[in-house]
Coordinates of C-alpha atoms in Angstrom, one line a residue:
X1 CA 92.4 86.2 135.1
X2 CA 93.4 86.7 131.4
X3 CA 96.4 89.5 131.5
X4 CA 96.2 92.5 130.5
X5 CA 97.5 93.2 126.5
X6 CA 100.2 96.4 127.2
X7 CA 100.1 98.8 124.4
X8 CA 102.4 100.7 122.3
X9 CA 101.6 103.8 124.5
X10 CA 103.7 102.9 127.3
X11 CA 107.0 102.2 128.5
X12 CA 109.4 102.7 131.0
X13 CA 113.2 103.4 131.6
X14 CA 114.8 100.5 134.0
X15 CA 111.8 101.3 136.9
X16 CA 111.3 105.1 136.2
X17 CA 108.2 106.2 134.7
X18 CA 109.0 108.4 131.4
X19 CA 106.7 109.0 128.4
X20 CA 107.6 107.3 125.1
X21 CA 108.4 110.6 123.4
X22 CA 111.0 111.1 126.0
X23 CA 112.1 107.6 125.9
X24 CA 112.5 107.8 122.0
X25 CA 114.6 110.9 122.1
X26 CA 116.9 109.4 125.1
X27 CA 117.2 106.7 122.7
X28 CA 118.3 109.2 119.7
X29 CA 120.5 111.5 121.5
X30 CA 122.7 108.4 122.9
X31 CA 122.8 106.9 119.4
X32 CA 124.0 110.4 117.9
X33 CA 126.7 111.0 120.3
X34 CA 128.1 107.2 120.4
X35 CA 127.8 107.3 116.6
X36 CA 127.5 110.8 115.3
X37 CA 125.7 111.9 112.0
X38 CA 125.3 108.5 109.3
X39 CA 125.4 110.3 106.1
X40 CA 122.6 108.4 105.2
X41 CA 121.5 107.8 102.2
X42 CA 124.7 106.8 100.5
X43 CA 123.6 107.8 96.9
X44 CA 124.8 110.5 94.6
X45 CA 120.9 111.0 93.4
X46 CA 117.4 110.8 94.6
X47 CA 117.2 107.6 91.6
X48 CA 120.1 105.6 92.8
X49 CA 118.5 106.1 96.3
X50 CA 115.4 104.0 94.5
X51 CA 117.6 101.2 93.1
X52 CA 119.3 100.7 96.3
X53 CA 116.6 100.9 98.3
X54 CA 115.3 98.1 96.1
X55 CA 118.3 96.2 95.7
X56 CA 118.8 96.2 99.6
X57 CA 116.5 93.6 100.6
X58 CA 118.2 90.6 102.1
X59 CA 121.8 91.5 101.4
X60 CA 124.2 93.6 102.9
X61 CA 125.1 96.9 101.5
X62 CA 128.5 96.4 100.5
X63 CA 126.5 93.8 97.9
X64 CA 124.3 97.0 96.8
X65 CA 127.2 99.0 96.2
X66 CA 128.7 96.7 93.5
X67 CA 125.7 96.3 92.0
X68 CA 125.3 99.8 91.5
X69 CA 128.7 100.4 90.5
X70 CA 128.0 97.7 87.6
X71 CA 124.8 99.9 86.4
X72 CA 126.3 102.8 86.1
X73 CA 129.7 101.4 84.2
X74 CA 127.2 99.7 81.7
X75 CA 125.4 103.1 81.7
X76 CA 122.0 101.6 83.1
X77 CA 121.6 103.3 85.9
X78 CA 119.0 105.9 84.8
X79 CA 115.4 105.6 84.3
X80 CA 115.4 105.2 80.6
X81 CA 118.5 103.1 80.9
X82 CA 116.7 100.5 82.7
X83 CA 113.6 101.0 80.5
X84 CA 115.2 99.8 78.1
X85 CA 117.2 97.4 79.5
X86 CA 115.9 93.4 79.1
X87 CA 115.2 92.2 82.9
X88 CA 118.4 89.7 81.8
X89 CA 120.8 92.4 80.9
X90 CA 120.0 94.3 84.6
X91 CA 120.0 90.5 86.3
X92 CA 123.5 89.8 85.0
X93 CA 124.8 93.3 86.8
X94 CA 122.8 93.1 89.9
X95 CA 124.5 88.8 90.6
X96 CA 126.2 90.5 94.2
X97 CA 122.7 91.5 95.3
X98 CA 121.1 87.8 95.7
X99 CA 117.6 86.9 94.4
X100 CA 118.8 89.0 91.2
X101 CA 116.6 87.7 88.5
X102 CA 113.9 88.6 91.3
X103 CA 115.1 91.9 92.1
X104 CA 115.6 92.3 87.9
X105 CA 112.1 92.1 87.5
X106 CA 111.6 94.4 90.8
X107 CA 113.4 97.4 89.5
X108 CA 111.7 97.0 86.0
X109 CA 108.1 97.1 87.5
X110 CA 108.5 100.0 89.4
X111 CA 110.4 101.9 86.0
X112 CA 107.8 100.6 84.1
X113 CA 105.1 102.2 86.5
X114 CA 107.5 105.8 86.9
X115 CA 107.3 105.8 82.7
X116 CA 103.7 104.8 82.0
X117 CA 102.2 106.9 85.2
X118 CA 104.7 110.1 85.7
X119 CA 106.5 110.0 82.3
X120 CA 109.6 109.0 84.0
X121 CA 110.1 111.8 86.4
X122 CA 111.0 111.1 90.0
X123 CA 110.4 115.3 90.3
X124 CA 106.9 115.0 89.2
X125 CA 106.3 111.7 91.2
X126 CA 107.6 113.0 94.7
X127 CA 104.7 115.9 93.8
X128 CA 102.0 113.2 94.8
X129 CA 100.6 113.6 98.4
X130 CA 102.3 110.8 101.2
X131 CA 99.0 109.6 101.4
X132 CA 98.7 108.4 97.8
X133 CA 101.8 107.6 96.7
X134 CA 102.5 105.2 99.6
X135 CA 99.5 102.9 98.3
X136 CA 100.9 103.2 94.9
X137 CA 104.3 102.0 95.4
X138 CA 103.0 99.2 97.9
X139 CA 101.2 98.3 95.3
X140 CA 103.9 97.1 92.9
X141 CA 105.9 93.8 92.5
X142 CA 108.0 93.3 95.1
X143 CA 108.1 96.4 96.5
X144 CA 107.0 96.0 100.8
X145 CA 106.4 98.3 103.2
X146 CA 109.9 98.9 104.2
X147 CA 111.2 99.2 100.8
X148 CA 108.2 101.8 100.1
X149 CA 109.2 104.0 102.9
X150 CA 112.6 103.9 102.3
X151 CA 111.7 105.2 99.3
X152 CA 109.7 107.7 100.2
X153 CA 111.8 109.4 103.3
X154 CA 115.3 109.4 101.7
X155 CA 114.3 109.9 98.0
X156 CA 111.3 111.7 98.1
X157 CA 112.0 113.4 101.7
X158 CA 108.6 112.8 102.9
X159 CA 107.7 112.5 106.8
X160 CA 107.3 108.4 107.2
X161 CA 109.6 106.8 109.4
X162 CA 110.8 103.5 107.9
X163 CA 111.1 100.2 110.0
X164 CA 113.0 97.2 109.9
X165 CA 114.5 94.3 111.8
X166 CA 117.6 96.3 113.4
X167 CA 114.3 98.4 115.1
X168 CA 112.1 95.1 115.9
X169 CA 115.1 93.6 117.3
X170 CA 116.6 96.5 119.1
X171 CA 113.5 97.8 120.5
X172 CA 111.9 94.3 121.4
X173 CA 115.3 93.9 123.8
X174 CA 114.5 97.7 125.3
X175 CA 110.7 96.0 126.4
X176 CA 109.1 98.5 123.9
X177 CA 107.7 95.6 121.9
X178 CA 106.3 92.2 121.6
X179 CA 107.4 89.9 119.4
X180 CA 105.1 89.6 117.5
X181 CA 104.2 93.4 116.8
X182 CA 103.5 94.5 113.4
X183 CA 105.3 96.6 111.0
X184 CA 102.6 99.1 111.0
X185 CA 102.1 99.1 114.9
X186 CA 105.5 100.0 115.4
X187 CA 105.7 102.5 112.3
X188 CA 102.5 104.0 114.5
X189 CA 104.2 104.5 117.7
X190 CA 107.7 106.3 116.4
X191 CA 105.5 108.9 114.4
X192 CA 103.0 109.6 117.0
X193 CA 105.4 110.0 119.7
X194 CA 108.1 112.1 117.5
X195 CA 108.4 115.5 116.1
X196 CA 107.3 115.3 112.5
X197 CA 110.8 115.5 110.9
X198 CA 112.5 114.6 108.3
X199 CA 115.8 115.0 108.9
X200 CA 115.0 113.1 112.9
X201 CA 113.6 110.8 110.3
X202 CA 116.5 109.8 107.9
X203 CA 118.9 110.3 111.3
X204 CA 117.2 108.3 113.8
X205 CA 116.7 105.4 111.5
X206 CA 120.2 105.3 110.3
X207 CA 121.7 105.3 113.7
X208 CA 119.2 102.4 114.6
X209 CA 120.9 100.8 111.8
X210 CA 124.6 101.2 113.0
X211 CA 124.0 99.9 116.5
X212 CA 122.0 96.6 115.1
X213 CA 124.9 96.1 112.8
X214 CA 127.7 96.4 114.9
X215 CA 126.7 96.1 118.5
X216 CA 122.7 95.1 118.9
X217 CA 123.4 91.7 116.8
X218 CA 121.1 88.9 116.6
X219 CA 123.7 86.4 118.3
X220 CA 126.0 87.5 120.6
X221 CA 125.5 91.5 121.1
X222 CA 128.5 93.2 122.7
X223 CA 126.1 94.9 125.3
X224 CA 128.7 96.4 127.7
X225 CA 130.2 98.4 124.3
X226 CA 125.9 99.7 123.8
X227 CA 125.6 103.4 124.3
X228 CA 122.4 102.3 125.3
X229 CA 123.3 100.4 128.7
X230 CA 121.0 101.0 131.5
X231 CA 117.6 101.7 129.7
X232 CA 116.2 98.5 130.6
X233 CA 117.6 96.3 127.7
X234 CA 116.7 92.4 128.6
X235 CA 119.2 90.4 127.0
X236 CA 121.4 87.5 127.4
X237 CA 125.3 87.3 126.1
X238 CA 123.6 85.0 123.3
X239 CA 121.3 87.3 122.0
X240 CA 117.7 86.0 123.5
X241 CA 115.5 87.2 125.8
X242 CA 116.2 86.7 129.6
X243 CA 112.9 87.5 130.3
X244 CA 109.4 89.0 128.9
X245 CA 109.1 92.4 127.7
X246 CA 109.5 95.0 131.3
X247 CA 106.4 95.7 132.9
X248 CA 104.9 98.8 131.3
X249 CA 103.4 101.8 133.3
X250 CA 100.7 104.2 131.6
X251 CA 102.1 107.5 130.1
X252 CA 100.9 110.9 132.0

């Protein structure tokens, strides 16, 4: 008998029957108190939140941070600094980032598409409805989905929760996902089973962030350290999977 797919509208905690929204805020309120508030974006404007969120991809933030710190002491970092900048000029500032030439030509696409299509205001950009902005910036050179909704939530301050691989990672251990689940499944199932919120938003993602980076790591996690311990998590000392994701029961 072929078995049964489970779906992203059921879980459980160890063998209790919960419902995912409760789950996912069990999840939160644990993170918050093991880690408190992140702070997060780390950016002094809604545009250097942009650039970072563009320069992030593949490198750690520490890299982004000197990067940034070069734009803005050759005066760059603005939108009609990088305008007019030659992709070469931002490349040769952004070297700590990796893939720099590629993340050169990143940055100018999407200032090129703020100038021609909103005259170079972020104000008059964040104006445009979730629903077609989104499309817009996805459909730009290099720009993906998580890079969109990074975007989006801590620039703009719209309602999208953003995913990445601290979440796949973290939540595939908990038994919430497969393996092979897509970005937009799981994007689905945090904003249909959490308040619409902004600020739960920005928070809940950060903190995902800080326990996948210091405890929840892909080889060797320190699991006993995991303010998470006890909610079902299915992993070995070396990071894999002792088993397949938990059994799932139906939400009520």
């Amino acid at each position: 008998m072929k078995r049964k797919e489970k779906t992203l509208t059921e879980m459980v905690v160890g063998r209790k029957e919960v419902s995912p929204g409760d789950f996912l805020m069990e999840v939160y309120t644990r993170l918050y108190n093991h880690f408190g508030p992140r702070h997060w974006w780390p950016a002094e404007t809604p545009f250097e939140v942009v650039v970072g969120a563009i320069l992030t991809q593949s490198v750690a933030w520490r890299n982004v941070e000197k990067a940034i710190a070069n734009l803005k002491e050759a005066g760059l970092l603005s939108v009609e600094g990088l305008h007019q900048a030659e992709v070469e000029e931002i490349a040769s500032l952004i070297v700590p980032t990796r893939y720099y030439r590629a993340k050169a030509k990143k940055l100018k696409a999407f200032i090129n598409f703020l100038v021609e299509k909103y005259g170079g205001s972020l104000a008059r950009l964040f104006t445009e409805p979730l629903a077609k902005l989104r499309p817009e910036l996805l459909g730009l050179n290099g720009i993906g989905p998580e890079t969109a909704d990074s975007i989006l939530l801590y620039a703009g301050e719209y309602p999208i929760f953003v995913i990445d691989a601290y979440t796949h990672r973290i939540f595939q251990r908990l038994g919430v996902f497969e393996p092979k689940v897509s970005y937009a499944e799981m994007q689905r199932f945090f904003m249909y089973h959490l308040p619409t919120d902004v600020k739960l938003f920005n928070e809940y993602h950060a903190l995902i962030d800080a326990l996948g980076n210091r405890l929840c790591r892909a080889r060797k996690p320190t699991c006993q350290e995991c303010p998470l311990l006890g909610l079902g998590c299915q992993v070995s000392k070396d990071g894999n999977l002792k088993t397949e994701s938990l059994t799932v029961l139906p939400e009520r």
